[in-house]
Amino acid sequence: MGGVVTPRQVRRRYLVLLALRWLPVGLWVPITVLLPLDRGLTLAQAGLAFSLQGFVVLALELPTGGLSDSWGRRPVLLLAGAVALVSMGLVAVAHTFAMFATVAVLQGVFRALDSGPLESWYVDTTLAADPNAKLERGLGAGGAVTGVSIGAGALVTGGIVAWIRLPGIPILVQPILLGLIVQLIGLVAVALLVREPVRAHRRTLLASVREVPGVVADGVRVVRRSKVLLALVAVELCWGFGMVTFEQLMPVRLAELVGGPREAAAITGPAGSAAWLVSALGAALVPLLSARIGVAVTAGVLRIGQGVAVLGMGLLAGPAGVLTGYLAAYLVHGASNPVHSTLLHREVSAAHRSTVLSVNSMISQPASALGLILLTALATATSVSTAIVTGAVVLALAAPLYLPAATAERQTPVTV
């Protein structure tokens, strides 16, 4: 294991790698839409370009999971890091729709490759060091590190845009260059820190690819046979579609109110940082609510609550009103994730858990891509507020889809 002899040492490496993985995301999130707008693209063009990422992830998620199992976690992480470097480097020089579309495709390849192997490496290596290790401690700490890293990155971007001026480098490119440096450090860290236990059996890449259709068919079959799972997966359609409002449209709405993309970028940095902290608060508080009214009912109430929060983001006056709705949406978002996951886990056995979770995750990708296309087009044709209100309605419409899970919960009550 290259000197890693205890689960604590493995956990430290895991947390360092997570921080390096997610800090560049935090740097990029506040300017994802603002940068192409600043370079002359329309909102609809930006939405169409970045929607490609979701379709690429959808197509590659299962094949890249098989690649990680057959080829190994370390080589897949190295490949993912290399693709991330290329995509971020292209962002720095992109000025056309075609170039931003290429960035989105490369980001989709990166996200698909990166989805899972680091966590799998942590579990594999920890259990190799100590078969009785408590994995939940490291995984829980990983969630905290992820949120803090994204929030810190968003805050740094806001500070860079507001106060840093480097000669010859456009303001919105400066966070991208910092992200490139962090990603390069992360790639080197993967090469140095990730050491895999010796595997007794390693499948070939071709064998992994051949298994993908069977994996997909098995997951679809499990979901199709359960009314509860069908409804929960359908929630992801509304959720993925509606998330576009507070992830991509909020900075555009803010830019309308404060004078332009650069002024908005200076605000969205600290706002994004606060949003991730508020999201963590929501996740911490939700067990108090679910213990009183049940997990499924809580999930439904939260979907309505998020719709109301996003509605406020679109209709409340002034930057303060938009930011209030934005933070409320993230508070509910953080609370919604654990209850939705609990309901999914409740309906599947260990034999099908990963497959069903992959199906759930995959559904959100095309829904988000569709939301980007339709809501940005609607914003261009009417107004950003109209598009945000439409997304809010779609988010709230997911609430009744938790009714089958609520019925099942009444028959077999389970707490979070």
Coordinates of C-alpha atoms in Angstrom, one line a residue:
M1 CA 0.0 0.0 0.0
G2 CA 3.0 2.3 -0.4
G3 CA 3.4 3.1 3.3
V4 CA -0.4 3.4 4.2
V5 CA -0.8 1.0 7.1
T6 CA -3.8 2.2 9.0
P7 CA -7.4 3.3 8.1
R8 CA -6.6 6.7 9.7
Q9 CA -3.7 7.3 7.2
V10 CA -6.0 6.2 4.3
R11 CA -8.7 8.6 5.5
R12 CA -6.3 11.5 5.6
R13 CA -5.2 10.8 2.0
Y14 CA -8.8 10.5 0.9
L15 CA -9.8 13.8 2.5
V16 CA -6.8 15.6 0.9
L17 CA -7.7 14.2 -2.5
L18 CA -11.3 15.2 -2.1
A19 CA -10.4 18.8 -1.2
L20 CA -8.2 19.0 -4.2
R21 CA -10.9 17.5 -6.4
W22 CA -13.7 19.9 -5.3
L23 CA -11.9 23.2 -4.7
P24 CA -11.7 23.8 -8.5
V25 CA -15.4 23.1 -8.8
G26 CA -16.1 25.8 -6.3
L27 CA -13.9 28.2 -8.2
W28 CA -15.7 27.5 -11.5
V29 CA -19.4 27.4 -10.3
P30 CA -19.9 31.2 -9.8
I31 CA -18.8 32.0 -13.3
T32 CA -20.0 28.9 -15.2
V33 CA -22.7 30.9 -17.1
L34 CA -21.2 34.4 -16.6
L35 CA -18.0 33.7 -18.5
P36 CA -19.6 32.7 -21.8
L37 CA -22.1 35.6 -21.5
D38 CA -19.1 37.9 -20.9
R39 CA -17.5 36.5 -24.1
G40 CA -20.5 37.2 -26.3
L41 CA -22.7 34.1 -26.2
T42 CA -26.4 34.4 -25.5
L43 CA -28.0 32.8 -22.5
A44 CA -29.6 30.2 -24.7
Q45 CA -26.3 29.3 -26.4
A46 CA -24.6 29.0 -23.0
G47 CA -27.4 26.7 -21.8
L48 CA -27.3 24.5 -24.9
A49 CA -23.5 24.2 -24.8
F50 CA -23.4 23.2 -21.1
S51 CA -26.4 20.8 -21.4
L52 CA -24.0 18.5 -23.4
Q53 CA -22.3 17.6 -20.1
G54 CA -25.3 15.9 -18.8
F55 CA -25.8 13.8 -21.9
V56 CA -22.2 12.8 -21.9
V57 CA -22.3 11.7 -18.2
L58 CA -25.5 9.8 -18.9
A59 CA -23.8 7.9 -21.7
L60 CA -20.6 7.1 -19.9
E61 CA -21.5 6.7 -16.2
L62 CA -21.9 2.9 -16.3
P63 CA -19.1 2.2 -18.7
T64 CA -16.7 4.2 -16.7
G65 CA -17.8 2.5 -13.5
G66 CA -16.9 -0.8 -15.2
L67 CA -13.6 0.6 -16.3
S68 CA -12.8 1.5 -12.7
D69 CA -13.6 -2.0 -11.6
S70 CA -11.6 -3.8 -14.3
W71 CA -8.7 -1.4 -14.9
G72 CA -8.3 0.0 -11.4
R73 CA -9.1 3.1 -9.4
R74 CA -5.7 4.8 -9.7
P75 CA -5.4 4.8 -13.6
V76 CA -9.0 6.0 -14.0
L77 CA -8.4 8.8 -11.5
L78 CA -5.3 9.8 -13.4
L79 CA -7.1 9.7 -16.7
A80 CA -9.9 11.8 -15.1
G81 CA -7.5 14.4 -13.8
A82 CA -5.8 14.7 -17.2
V83 CA -9.2 15.3 -18.9
A84 CA -10.1 17.9 -16.3
L85 CA -6.8 19.8 -16.9
V86 CA -7.5 19.9 -20.7
S87 CA -11.1 21.0 -20.2
M88 CA -10.2 23.8 -17.7
G89 CA -7.4 24.9 -20.0
L90 CA -9.8 25.2 -22.9
V91 CA -12.2 27.3 -20.7
A92 CA -9.5 29.9 -20.3
V93 CA -9.3 30.5 -24.1
A94 CA -12.9 29.6 -25.2
H95 CA -14.7 32.4 -27.0
T96 CA -17.1 30.5 -29.3
F97 CA -20.1 28.3 -28.9
A98 CA -18.2 25.4 -30.3
M99 CA -15.4 25.8 -27.9
F100 CA -17.7 26.0 -24.9
A101 CA -19.6 23.0 -26.2
T102 CA -16.2 21.1 -26.3
V103 CA -15.5 22.2 -22.7
A104 CA -18.9 20.8 -21.7
V105 CA -18.2 17.4 -23.4
L106 CA -14.8 17.1 -21.8
Q107 CA -16.3 18.0 -18.4
G108 CA -18.9 15.3 -19.0
V109 CA -16.1 12.8 -19.7
F110 CA -14.3 13.9 -16.6
R111 CA -17.4 13.7 -14.3
A112 CA -18.1 10.2 -15.6
L113 CA -14.6 9.0 -15.1
D114 CA -14.4 10.7 -11.7
S115 CA -17.7 9.4 -10.4
G116 CA -16.9 6.7 -7.8
P117 CA -13.3 5.5 -8.1
L118 CA -11.9 7.7 -5.3
E119 CA -14.5 6.6 -2.8
S120 CA -14.1 3.0 -4.0
W121 CA -10.4 3.3 -3.5
Y122 CA -10.9 4.6 0.0
V123 CA -13.2 1.7 0.9
D124 CA -11.0 -1.0 -0.8
T125 CA -7.8 0.3 0.8
T126 CA -9.3 0.9 4.3
L127 CA -10.7 -2.6 4.4
A128 CA -7.4 -4.1 3.2
A129 CA -5.7 -2.3 6.1
D130 CA -8.4 -3.3 8.6
P131 CA -11.4 -5.5 7.7
N132 CA -13.3 -4.2 10.7
A133 CA -12.7 -0.5 10.1
K134 CA -15.7 1.9 10.5
L135 CA -16.0 3.3 7.0
E136 CA -18.8 5.8 7.9
R137 CA -16.4 8.1 9.7
G138 CA -14.3 8.7 6.6
L139 CA -17.2 8.9 4.3
G140 CA -19.0 11.4 6.6
A141 CA -15.9 13.5 6.9
G142 CA -15.6 13.3 3.1
G143 CA -19.0 14.9 2.7
A144 CA -18.0 17.7 5.0
V145 CA -14.7 18.3 3.1
T146 CA -16.5 18.4 -0.2
G147 CA -19.0 21.1 1.0
V148 CA -16.3 23.2 2.6
S149 CA -14.0 22.9 -0.5
I150 CA -16.8 24.0 -2.9
G151 CA -17.8 26.8 -0.6
A152 CA -14.2 28.0 -0.1
G153 CA -13.6 27.9 -3.9
A154 CA -16.8 30.0 -4.5
L155 CA -15.7 32.5 -1.9
V156 CA -12.2 32.8 -3.4
T157 CA -13.7 33.4 -6.8
G158 CA -15.8 36.2 -5.4
G159 CA -12.7 37.7 -3.8
I160 CA -10.6 37.4 -7.0
V161 CA -13.2 39.1 -9.1
A162 CA -13.8 41.9 -6.6
W163 CA -10.2 42.7 -5.7
I164 CA -7.5 41.0 -7.8
R165 CA -6.3 42.5 -11.1
L166 CA -3.5 40.7 -12.9
P167 CA -2.1 42.6 -16.0
G168 CA -3.2 41.1 -19.3
I169 CA -5.5 38.4 -17.7
P170 CA -9.3 39.0 -17.9
I171 CA -11.0 39.2 -14.6
L172 CA -13.2 36.1 -15.0
V173 CA -10.2 34.0 -16.3
Q174 CA -8.2 34.5 -13.1
P175 CA -10.2 32.0 -11.1
I176 CA -9.9 29.5 -14.0
L177 CA -6.1 29.8 -13.8
L178 CA -6.1 29.1 -10.1
G179 CA -8.3 26.1 -10.7
L180 CA -5.8 24.8 -13.2
I181 CA -3.0 25.0 -10.7
V182 CA -5.1 23.2 -8.0
Q183 CA -6.1 20.5 -10.5
L184 CA -2.5 20.0 -11.5
I185 CA -1.6 19.6 -7.8
G186 CA -4.5 17.1 -7.5
L187 CA -3.3 15.0 -10.4
V188 CA 0.2 14.8 -8.8
A189 CA -1.4 14.0 -5.5
V190 CA -3.3 11.1 -7.0
A191 CA -0.1 9.7 -8.5
L192 CA 1.7 9.9 -5.2
L193 CA -1.0 9.0 -2.7
V194 CA -3.3 6.5 -4.4
R195 CA -2.0 2.9 -4.0
E196 CA -4.3 0.1 -4.6
P197 CA -4.4 -3.3 -2.8
V198 CA -3.4 -6.2 -4.9
R199 CA -6.4 -7.7 -6.7
A200 CA -7.0 -11.4 -7.0
H201 CA -9.0 -10.9 -10.1
R202 CA -9.0 -8.0 -12.6
R203 CA -11.5 -8.0 -15.5
T204 CA -10.5 -6.9 -18.9
L205 CA -11.8 -3.6 -20.3
L206 CA -13.6 -5.5 -23.1
A207 CA -15.4 -7.7 -20.5
S208 CA -16.5 -4.7 -18.5
V209 CA -17.9 -3.0 -21.6
R210 CA -19.8 -6.2 -22.5
E211 CA -21.4 -6.3 -19.1
V212 CA -22.9 -2.7 -19.3
P213 CA -26.1 -3.6 -21.2
G214 CA -26.8 -6.3 -18.7
V215 CA -26.2 -3.9 -15.8
V216 CA -28.5 -1.3 -17.3
A217 CA -31.3 -3.9 -18.0
D218 CA -31.0 -5.3 -14.5
G219 CA -31.4 -1.8 -13.0
V220 CA -34.3 -0.9 -15.2
R221 CA -36.0 -4.2 -14.3
V222 CA -35.6 -3.7 -10.6
V223 CA -37.0 -0.1 -10.8
R224 CA -39.9 -1.1 -13.1
R225 CA -41.1 -3.7 -10.7
S226 CA -41.5 -1.2 -7.8
K227 CA -44.1 1.6 -7.8
V228 CA -42.1 3.3 -5.0
L229 CA -38.8 3.2 -7.0
L230 CA -40.6 4.4 -10.2
A231 CA -42.0 7.4 -8.3
L232 CA -38.6 8.2 -6.6
V233 CA -36.8 8.1 -9.9
A234 CA -39.4 10.3 -11.4
V235 CA -38.7 12.8 -8.6
E236 CA -35.2 13.1 -10.1
L237 CA -36.7 14.2 -13.4
C238 CA -38.3 17.2 -11.7
W239 CA -35.4 17.8 -9.3
G240 CA -32.8 17.8 -12.0
F241 CA -34.9 20.0 -14.3
G242 CA -35.6 22.5 -11.5
M243 CA -32.1 22.7 -10.1
V244 CA -31.1 24.8 -13.2
T245 CA -32.9 27.7 -11.5
F246 CA -30.6 28.1 -8.6
E247 CA -27.4 26.6 -10.1
Q248 CA -27.3 28.4 -13.4
L249 CA -30.1 31.1 -13.6
M250 CA -29.6 32.7 -10.2
P251 CA -26.3 34.5 -11.3
V252 CA -28.1 35.7 -14.5
R253 CA -31.0 37.0 -12.5
L254 CA -28.6 38.7 -10.1
A255 CA -26.6 40.2 -13.1
E256 CA -29.9 41.9 -14.2
L257 CA -30.2 43.6 -10.9
V258 CA -26.6 44.7 -10.1
G259 CA -25.4 45.9 -13.5
G260 CA -23.7 43.0 -15.3
P261 CA -21.9 39.7 -15.2
R262 CA -18.7 40.9 -13.5
E263 CA -20.6 42.7 -10.7
A264 CA -22.8 39.5 -10.3
A265 CA -19.7 37.3 -10.1
A266 CA -18.3 39.3 -7.2
I267 CA -21.5 38.5 -5.3
T268 CA -22.2 34.9 -6.4
G269 CA -18.8 33.8 -5.0
P270 CA -19.6 34.5 -1.3
A271 CA -23.3 33.7 -1.9
G272 CA -22.3 30.3 -3.3
S273 CA -20.0 29.7 -0.3
A274 CA -22.8 30.5 2.1
A275 CA -25.2 28.3 0.1
W276 CA -23.0 25.2 0.7
L277 CA -22.8 25.9 4.4
V278 CA -26.6 26.4 4.6
S279 CA -27.0 23.1 2.6
A280 CA -25.0 21.3 5.3
L281 CA -27.2 22.9 8.0
G282 CA -30.3 21.6 6.2
A283 CA -28.9 18.1 6.1
A284 CA -28.1 18.3 9.9
L285 CA -31.5 19.5 10.8
V286 CA -33.7 17.3 8.7
P287 CA -33.7 14.3 11.1
L288 CA -35.6 16.5 13.6
L289 CA -38.4 17.0 11.1
S290 CA -38.5 13.4 9.7
A291 CA -38.7 12.0 13.2
R292 CA -42.0 13.9 13.7
I293 CA -43.8 13.4 10.4
G294 CA -41.9 10.6 8.7
V295 CA -39.2 10.4 6.0
A296 CA -41.5 10.3 3.0
V297 CA -43.8 13.1 4.1
T298 CA -40.7 15.2 5.0
A299 CA -39.4 14.6 1.5
G300 CA -42.7 15.8 -0.1
V301 CA -42.9 18.9 2.1
L302 CA -39.3 19.8 1.2
R303 CA -40.1 19.6 -2.5
I304 CA -42.9 22.1 -2.0
G305 CA -40.6 24.2 0.2
Q306 CA -37.9 24.3 -2.4
G307 CA -40.4 25.3 -5.1
V308 CA -41.6 28.2 -2.8
A309 CA -37.9 29.2 -2.2
V310 CA -37.1 29.3 -5.9
L311 CA -40.4 31.1 -6.6
G312 CA -39.1 33.8 -4.2
M313 CA -35.8 33.9 -6.0
G314 CA -37.7 34.7 -9.2
L315 CA -40.2 37.2 -7.9
L316 CA -38.7 39.0 -4.8
A317 CA -37.4 42.5 -5.5
G318 CA -33.7 43.4 -5.4
P319 CA -30.5 41.5 -4.9
A320 CA -31.4 40.8 -1.3
G321 CA -34.6 39.1 -2.3
V322 CA -32.9 36.9 -4.9
L323 CA -30.2 35.9 -2.4
T324 CA -32.8 35.1 0.3
G325 CA -34.6 32.8 -2.1
Y326 CA -31.3 31.3 -3.3
L327 CA -30.1 30.4 0.3
A328 CA -33.5 29.0 1.2
A329 CA -33.4 26.8 -1.9
Y330 CA -30.0 25.4 -0.8
L331 CA -31.2 24.9 2.7
V332 CA -34.0 22.7 1.4
H333 CA -31.7 21.1 -1.1
G334 CA -29.3 20.0 1.6
A335 CA -32.1 18.6 3.7
S336 CA -33.7 16.8 0.7
N337 CA -30.7 14.7 -0.3
P338 CA -30.5 12.5 2.8
V339 CA -34.3 11.8 3.0
H340 CA -34.5 11.0 -0.7
S341 CA -31.5 8.6 -0.4
T342 CA -33.0 7.0 2.6
L343 CA -36.2 6.2 0.7
L344 CA -34.2 4.7 -2.1
H345 CA -32.1 2.5 0.2
R346 CA -35.2 1.3 1.9
E347 CA -36.5 -0.2 -1.3
V348 CA -33.5 -2.1 -2.6
S349 CA -31.4 -5.0 -1.4
A350 CA -27.6 -5.1 -1.3
A351 CA -27.6 -7.1 -4.5
H352 CA -29.1 -4.3 -6.5
R353 CA -28.3 -1.2 -4.5
S354 CA -25.5 0.2 -6.7
T355 CA -27.4 -0.4 -9.9
V356 CA -30.6 1.3 -8.7
L357 CA -28.6 4.3 -7.3
S358 CA -26.9 4.6 -10.7
V359 CA -30.2 4.6 -12.4
N360 CA -31.4 7.3 -10.0
S361 CA -28.3 9.4 -10.7
M362 CA -28.4 8.9 -14.4
I363 CA -32.0 10.1 -14.6
S364 CA -31.1 13.5 -13.2
Q365 CA -28.4 14.1 -15.8
P366 CA -30.7 14.4 -18.9
A367 CA -33.3 16.1 -16.8
S368 CA -30.8 18.8 -15.9
A369 CA -29.7 19.1 -19.5
L370 CA -33.3 19.4 -20.7
G371 CA -33.8 22.1 -18.0
L372 CA -30.8 24.0 -19.3
I373 CA -32.0 24.0 -22.8
L374 CA -35.7 24.8 -22.1
L375 CA -35.3 27.2 -19.2
T376 CA -32.5 29.3 -20.8
A377 CA -34.5 29.4 -24.1
L378 CA -37.6 30.5 -22.1
A379 CA -35.5 33.1 -20.3
T380 CA -34.2 34.4 -23.7
A381 CA -37.7 34.5 -25.2
T382 CA -39.5 36.0 -22.1
S383 CA -37.5 36.8 -19.0
V384 CA -35.2 35.2 -16.5
S385 CA -37.9 35.6 -13.8
T386 CA -40.4 33.7 -15.9
A387 CA -37.9 30.8 -16.4
I388 CA -37.2 30.7 -12.7
V389 CA -40.9 30.6 -11.8
T390 CA -41.4 27.8 -14.3
G391 CA -38.6 25.8 -12.7
A392 CA -40.1 26.4 -9.3
V393 CA -43.4 24.9 -10.4
V394 CA -41.6 21.8 -11.7
L395 CA -39.8 21.4 -8.4
A396 CA -43.0 21.5 -6.4
L397 CA -44.8 19.1 -8.8
A398 CA -42.5 16.4 -7.5
A399 CA -44.1 16.4 -4.1
P400 CA -47.0 13.9 -4.9
L401 CA -44.4 11.4 -6.2
Y402 CA -43.5 10.7 -2.6
L403 CA -47.0 9.3 -1.9
P404 CA -46.1 5.7 -2.7
A405 CA -43.1 5.9 -0.4
A406 CA -45.3 7.4 2.3
T407 CA -47.8 4.5 2.0
A408 CA -44.9 2.0 2.3
E409 CA -43.5 3.9 5.3
R410 CA -46.8 3.7 7.1
Q411 CA -46.7 -0.1 6.7
T412 CA -43.1 -0.4 7.8
P413 CA -42.0 2.8 9.7
V414 CA -38.3 3.6 9.4
T415 CA -36.5 6.7 10.7
V416 CA -33.6 8.4 9.0

